[in-house]
Amino acid sequence: MIKAQRGTKDILADEIYSWQFILENAKKVFQNANYKEIKTPIFEATELFARGVGDSTDIVNKEMYTFSIGGVDKNETSITLRPENTAGVVRAYIEHNMNRLSPPSKFWYFGPMFRYERPQAGRQRQFHQIGTEVFGVKDASCDAEVILTAVEFLKSIGLDELEVELNTLGCPKCKNEYRAQIKEVLKPYLDKLCDDCKMRYEKNPLRILDCKNEDCQKIFEIKEVSEVILKDYICDECKNHFDELIKYLDELNIKYKRNKLLVRGLDYYNRTVFEIKSEALGSQSAVCGGGRYDGLVEMLGGTPTPAIGFAMGVERLYALINKINPEKINYFIVSNDTISALKLAQKLRRNNKSADFDLQNRKFAKQLEKASKVANFAIILGEDEIKGNYYSLKNLANGEQIKIYDFSKLL
Ligand code: HAM
């Protein structure tokens, strides 16, 4: 038997109503905040992610589904299933000259992403993200608006107790200083770091702070190391930006916690980074991750454009929300006259009433049993009704039954 691939999942009827609930709320909240939906392709040139996400990240190094086969793509371009969508949206922004639009340009998206990770609860190889990207504004008010939008969306699906973890990575100059200090203080402990961190030490030392390995954690706790790690290496301008953001968040009553070790796993960030977590999710606790990426548009060939956004894992949202039961349909037609049942169903559906009927022409008792499971009302269309030109309408909640002579009364 052929089974679904490891780390992928079918979303069946019992989950789909909750997924629709999540998506409908996303659409409502983002559109109310004037975000426009954007759909970009599921695969892109590998180079987009290598340059955009960064070739020292786990995503690019270990997790990409890359196809470099002349037979698949005759141009022999190496293509990759998108591991995330920021790089793709930035590519579209540049390709369609959207910098000509009056800023900000605000987008939201939903779709599958692909990462070759070790599957576990809350971590899949094909998963779905809902996200936003905002281009053209460098002011901290934009950071506040993006975080507010994330929080409002979570509230709309009943998740209003989640705390925002917040940090600032500073500008490239601050980041360089921080990197240099981290390398300096960790130098004596280099051979005690895990293999991944040994590699990060050369390529991306900030990412060492994100490491969950116990041996690495112990090193971070050494006094002289933790002093350097926890010190702020941000210039006055970056500090002002962060202070302003905090003022906005306070005004908006958004709960946040400063986490100086929050560095995020993608290379494009500068200044504000944030995550929203839920302990109920266990080790894969991040529901949402995002931040500012003021250098990415230029780095990918566009005109310099500040930008910020976030993405949320839909499977993780699903795990946290109260599940939504399927809504019952309006009518189930109980009849052994298939033609009449089909015609009535068609007429009701055209009038925007949901209706179904028995395709197996079973006995009335069986049909009524099915009706009471799936519908609010049964319309009985037996011989008497057809002869007498009326419908028997049965309220399946209380069993009351009445005769209806006028079709419009069903609408
Ligand atoms: P990310 O932190 O890599 O950021 O992913 C965002 C969210 O996607 C995570 O917080 C998590 O909920 C979900 N997620 C990630 N990987 C998996 C997985 N393997 N299985 C299930 N869920 C997963 C980004 O992707 C950035 N593009 C976010 C962003 C947008 N930054 C700026 N704009």
PDB file of N, CA, C and O and ligand atoms in Angstrom, residues 84 86 109 115 117 122-124 127 129 132-133 264 266 268-269 286-291 293 309-313 316, ligand 1:
ATOM      1  N   GLU A  84      10.074  28.632   2.946  1.00  0.00           N
ATOM      2  CA  GLU A  84       9.419  29.753   3.616  1.00  0.00           C
ATOM      3  C   GLU A  84       9.009  30.702   2.512  1.00  0.00           C
ATOM      4  O   GLU A  84       9.351  30.476   1.346  1.00  0.00           O
ATOM      5  N   THR A  86       9.045  34.415   2.634  1.00  0.00           N
ATOM      6  CA  THR A  86       9.493  35.813   2.597  1.00  0.00           C
ATOM      7  C   THR A  86      10.322  36.068   1.332  1.00  0.00           C
ATOM      8  O   THR A  86      10.089  37.049   0.615  1.00  0.00           O
ATOM      9  N   TYR A 109      -0.403  35.982   3.061  1.00  0.00           N
ATOM     10  CA  TYR A 109      -0.402  34.750   2.265  1.00  0.00           C
ATOM     11  C   TYR A 109      -0.713  33.550   3.130  1.00  0.00           C
ATOM     12  O   TYR A 109      -0.611  33.574   4.360  1.00  0.00           O
ATOM     13  N   ARG A 115      10.217  21.638   4.337  1.00  0.00           N
ATOM     14  CA  ARG A 115      11.552  21.584   4.947  1.00  0.00           C
ATOM     15  C   ARG A 115      11.857  20.133   5.281  1.00  0.00           C
ATOM     16  O   ARG A 115      11.028  19.462   5.923  1.00  0.00           O
ATOM     17  N   GLU A 117      13.017  18.209   7.543  1.00  0.00           N
ATOM     18  CA  GLU A 117      13.397  18.162   8.963  1.00  0.00           C
ATOM     19  C   GLU A 117      13.023  16.798   9.513  1.00  0.00           C
ATOM     20  O   GLU A 117      12.240  16.067   8.920  1.00  0.00           O
ATOM     21  N   GLY A 122       4.334  18.624  15.917  1.00  0.00           N
ATOM     22  CA  GLY A 122       4.463  20.053  15.622  1.00  0.00           C
ATOM     23  C   GLY A 122       5.526  20.372  14.590  1.00  0.00           C
ATOM     24  O   GLY A 122       5.762  21.534  14.277  1.00  0.00           O
ATOM     25  N   ARG A 123       6.193  19.341  14.062  1.00  0.00           N
ATOM     26  CA  ARG A 123       7.203  19.624  13.034  1.00  0.00           C
ATOM     27  C   ARG A 123       7.014  18.660  11.869  1.00  0.00           C
ATOM     28  O   ARG A 123       7.105  17.455  12.027  1.00  0.00           O
ATOM     29  N   GLN A 124       6.684  19.212  10.715  1.00  0.00           N
ATOM     30  CA  GLN A 124       6.433  18.382   9.540  1.00  0.00           C
ATOM     31  C   GLN A 124       7.360  18.771   8.402  1.00  0.00           C
ATOM     32  O   GLN A 124       8.022  19.796   8.456  1.00  0.00           O
ATOM     33  N   PHE A 127       4.394  21.644   5.697  1.00  0.00           N
ATOM     34  CA  PHE A 127       3.528  22.308   6.672  1.00  0.00           C
ATOM     35  C   PHE A 127       2.967  23.553   6.000  1.00  0.00           C
ATOM     36  O   PHE A 127       3.321  23.855   4.865  1.00  0.00           O
ATOM     37  N   GLN A 129       1.898  27.753   6.224  1.00  0.00           N
ATOM     38  CA  GLN A 129       2.083  29.029   6.928  1.00  0.00           C
ATOM     39  C   GLN A 129       1.031  30.042   6.489  1.00  0.00           C
ATOM     40  O   GLN A 129       0.621  30.074   5.332  1.00  0.00           O
ATOM     41  N   THR A 132       2.480  37.529   6.787  1.00  0.00           N
ATOM     42  CA  THR A 132       2.347  38.874   6.213  1.00  0.00           C
ATOM     43  C   THR A 132       3.734  39.431   5.912  1.00  0.00           C
ATOM     44  O   THR A 132       4.705  39.061   6.583  1.00  0.00           O
ATOM     45  N   GLU A 133       3.817  40.309   4.932  1.00  0.00           N
ATOM     46  CA  GLU A 133       5.056  41.041   4.650  1.00  0.00           C
ATOM     47  C   GLU A 133       4.656  42.476   4.322  1.00  0.00           C
ATOM     48  O   GLU A 133       3.736  42.698   3.532  1.00  0.00           O
ATOM     49  N   ARG A 264      16.573  34.093  15.892  1.00  0.00           N
ATOM     50  CA  ARG A 264      15.858  33.605  14.706  1.00  0.00           C
ATOM     51  C   ARG A 264      16.781  32.822  13.774  1.00  0.00           C
ATOM     52  O   ARG A 264      17.978  33.032  13.729  1.00  0.00           O
ATOM     53  N   LEU A 266      16.869  32.552  10.461  1.00  0.00           N
ATOM     54  CA  LEU A 266      17.063  32.962   9.075  1.00  0.00           C
ATOM     55  C   LEU A 266      17.963  34.197   9.083  1.00  0.00           C
ATOM     56  O   LEU A 266      17.894  35.012  10.007  1.00  0.00           O
ATOM     57  N   TYR A 268      18.191  36.941   7.236  1.00  0.00           N
ATOM     58  CA  TYR A 268      17.902  38.265   6.692  1.00  0.00           C
ATOM     59  C   TYR A 268      17.492  39.322   7.716  1.00  0.00           C
ATOM     60  O   TYR A 268      17.303  40.476   7.381  1.00  0.00           O
ATOM     61  N   TYR A 269      17.378  38.930   8.983  1.00  0.00           N
ATOM     62  CA  TYR A 269      16.818  39.885   9.949  1.00  0.00           C
ATOM     63  C   TYR A 269      17.800  40.962  10.410  1.00  0.00           C
ATOM     64  O   TYR A 269      18.992  40.727  10.512  1.00  0.00           O
ATOM     65  N   ALA A 286       7.002  27.470  19.033  1.00  0.00           N
ATOM     66  CA  ALA A 286       6.775  28.734  18.315  1.00  0.00           C
ATOM     67  C   ALA A 286       5.585  28.627  17.371  1.00  0.00           C
ATOM     68  O   ALA A 286       5.555  27.796  16.468  1.00  0.00           O
ATOM     69  N   VAL A 287       4.597  29.488  17.634  1.00  0.00           N
ATOM     70  CA  VAL A 287       3.434  29.559  16.759  1.00  0.00           C
ATOM     71  C   VAL A 287       3.706  30.541  15.627  1.00  0.00           C
ATOM     72  O   VAL A 287       3.262  30.388  14.504  1.00  0.00           O
ATOM     73  N   CYS A 288       4.500  31.560  15.970  1.00  0.00           N
ATOM     74  CA  CYS A 288       4.713  32.670  15.031  1.00  0.00           C
ATOM     75  C   CYS A 288       6.159  33.134  15.141  1.00  0.00           C
ATOM     76  O   CYS A 288       6.723  33.189  16.235  1.00  0.00           O
ATOM     77  N   GLY A 289       6.767  33.455  14.004  1.00  0.00           N
ATOM     78  CA  GLY A 289       8.116  34.033  14.026  1.00  0.00           C
ATOM     79  C   GLY A 289       8.194  35.135  12.991  1.00  0.00           C
ATOM     80  O   GLY A 289       7.596  35.019  11.915  1.00  0.00           O
ATOM     81  N   GLY A 290       8.906  36.196  13.321  1.00  0.00           N
ATOM     82  CA  GLY A 290       9.005  37.264  12.337  1.00  0.00           C
ATOM     83  C   GLY A 290      10.041  38.293  12.703  1.00  0.00           C
ATOM     84  O   GLY A 290      10.760  38.151  13.697  1.00  0.00           O
ATOM     85  N   GLY A 291      10.091  39.329  11.886  1.00  0.00           N
ATOM     86  CA  GLY A 291      11.029  40.403  12.175  1.00  0.00           C
ATOM     87  C   GLY A 291      11.272  41.285  10.968  1.00  0.00           C
ATOM     88  O   GLY A 291      10.682  41.094   9.895  1.00  0.00           O
ATOM     89  N   TYR A 293      13.519  43.001   7.985  1.00  0.00           N
ATOM     90  CA  TYR A 293      14.587  42.563   7.063  1.00  0.00           C
ATOM     91  C   TYR A 293      14.857  43.695   6.054  1.00  0.00           C
ATOM     92  O   TYR A 293      14.591  43.582   4.874  1.00  0.00           O
ATOM     93  N   GLY A 309       7.871  41.408   8.548  1.00  0.00           N
ATOM     94  CA  GLY A 309       6.751  40.477   8.410  1.00  0.00           C
ATOM     95  C   GLY A 309       6.827  39.365   9.432  1.00  0.00           C
ATOM     96  O   GLY A 309       7.693  39.363  10.310  1.00  0.00           O
ATOM     97  N   PHE A 310       5.884  38.435   9.325  1.00  0.00           N
ATOM     98  CA  PHE A 310       5.889  37.265  10.208  1.00  0.00           C
ATOM     99  C   PHE A 310       5.220  36.094   9.495  1.00  0.00           C
ATOM    100  O   PHE A 310       4.544  36.286   8.474  1.00  0.00           O
ATOM    101  N   ALA A 311       5.427  34.892  10.026  1.00  0.00           N
ATOM    102  CA  ALA A 311       4.668  33.730   9.540  1.00  0.00           C
ATOM    103  C   ALA A 311       4.293  32.854  10.721  1.00  0.00           C
ATOM    104  O   ALA A 311       5.015  32.785  11.719  1.00  0.00           O
ATOM    105  N   MET A 312       3.127  32.204  10.586  1.00  0.00           N
ATOM    106  CA  MET A 312       2.641  31.308  11.637  1.00  0.00           C
ATOM    107  C   MET A 312       2.418  29.921  11.045  1.00  0.00           C
ATOM    108  O   MET A 312       1.977  29.797   9.901  1.00  0.00           O
ATOM    109  N   GLY A 313       2.694  28.895  11.838  1.00  0.00           N
ATOM    110  CA  GLY A 313       2.465  27.523  11.392  1.00  0.00           C
ATOM    111  C   GLY A 313       1.012  27.139  11.630  1.00  0.00           C
ATOM    112  O   GLY A 313       0.541  27.145  12.770  1.00  0.00           O
ATOM    113  N   ARG A 316       0.306  24.217  13.935  1.00  0.00           N
ATOM    114  CA  ARG A 316       0.463  24.548  15.361  1.00  0.00           C
ATOM    115  C   ARG A 316      -0.733  25.352  15.859  1.00  0.00           C
ATOM    116  O   ARG A 316      -1.172  25.187  16.987  1.00  0.00           O
TER     117      ARG A 316
HETATM  118  P1  HAM B   1      10.083  30.543  10.726  1.00  0.00           P
HETATM  119  O1  HAM B   1      10.306  30.882  12.149  1.00  0.00           O
HETATM  120  O2  HAM B   1      11.072  29.669  10.056  1.00  0.00           O
HETATM  121  O3  HAM B   1       9.987  31.937   9.969  1.00  0.00           O
HETATM  122  O4  HAM B   1       8.641  29.896  10.550  1.00  0.00           O
HETATM  123  C1  HAM B   1       7.480  30.546  11.040  1.00  0.00           C
HETATM  124  C2  HAM B   1       6.539  29.545  11.701  1.00  0.00           C
HETATM  125  O5  HAM B   1       6.270  28.453  10.814  1.00  0.00           O
HETATM  126  C3  HAM B   1       7.118  28.883  12.949  1.00  0.00           C
HETATM  127  O6  HAM B   1       6.953  29.711  14.091  1.00  0.00           O
HETATM  128  C4  HAM B   1       6.244  27.630  13.025  1.00  0.00           C
HETATM  129  O7  HAM B   1       4.992  27.938  13.626  1.00  0.00           O
HETATM  130  C5  HAM B   1       6.033  27.276  11.580  1.00  0.00           C
HETATM  131  N1  HAM B   1       6.961  26.195  11.148  1.00  0.00           N
HETATM  132  C6  HAM B   1       8.234  26.328  10.749  1.00  0.00           C
HETATM  133  N2  HAM B   1       8.770  25.129  10.429  1.00  0.00           N
HETATM  134  C7  HAM B   1       7.796  24.211  10.632  1.00  0.00           C
HETATM  135  C8  HAM B   1       7.703  22.779  10.461  1.00  0.00           C
HETATM  136  N3  HAM B   1       8.727  22.058  10.013  1.00  0.00           N
HETATM  137  N4  HAM B   1       6.531  22.171  10.775  1.00  0.00           N
HETATM  138  C9  HAM B   1       5.470  22.889  11.230  1.00  0.00           C
HETATM  139  N5  HAM B   1       5.492  24.234  11.392  1.00  0.00           N
HETATM  140  C10 HAM B   1       6.635  24.892  11.099  1.00  0.00           C
HETATM  141  C11 HAM B   1       9.769  32.067   8.630  1.00  0.00           C
HETATM  142  O8  HAM B   1       9.450  31.168   7.898  1.00  0.00           O
HETATM  143  C12 HAM B   1       9.881  33.498   8.155  1.00  0.00           C
HETATM  144  N6  HAM B   1       9.673  33.528   6.684  1.00  0.00           N
HETATM  145  C13 HAM B   1       8.875  34.382   8.862  1.00  0.00           C
HETATM  146  C14 HAM B   1       8.927  35.812   8.408  1.00  0.00           C
HETATM  147  C15 HAM B   1       8.059  36.410   7.553  1.00  0.00           C
HETATM  148  N7  HAM B   1       9.835  36.705   8.764  1.00  0.00           N
HETATM  149  C16 HAM B   1       9.568  37.841   8.137  1.00  0.00           C
HETATM  150  N8  HAM B   1       8.515  37.676   7.396  1.00  0.00           N
END
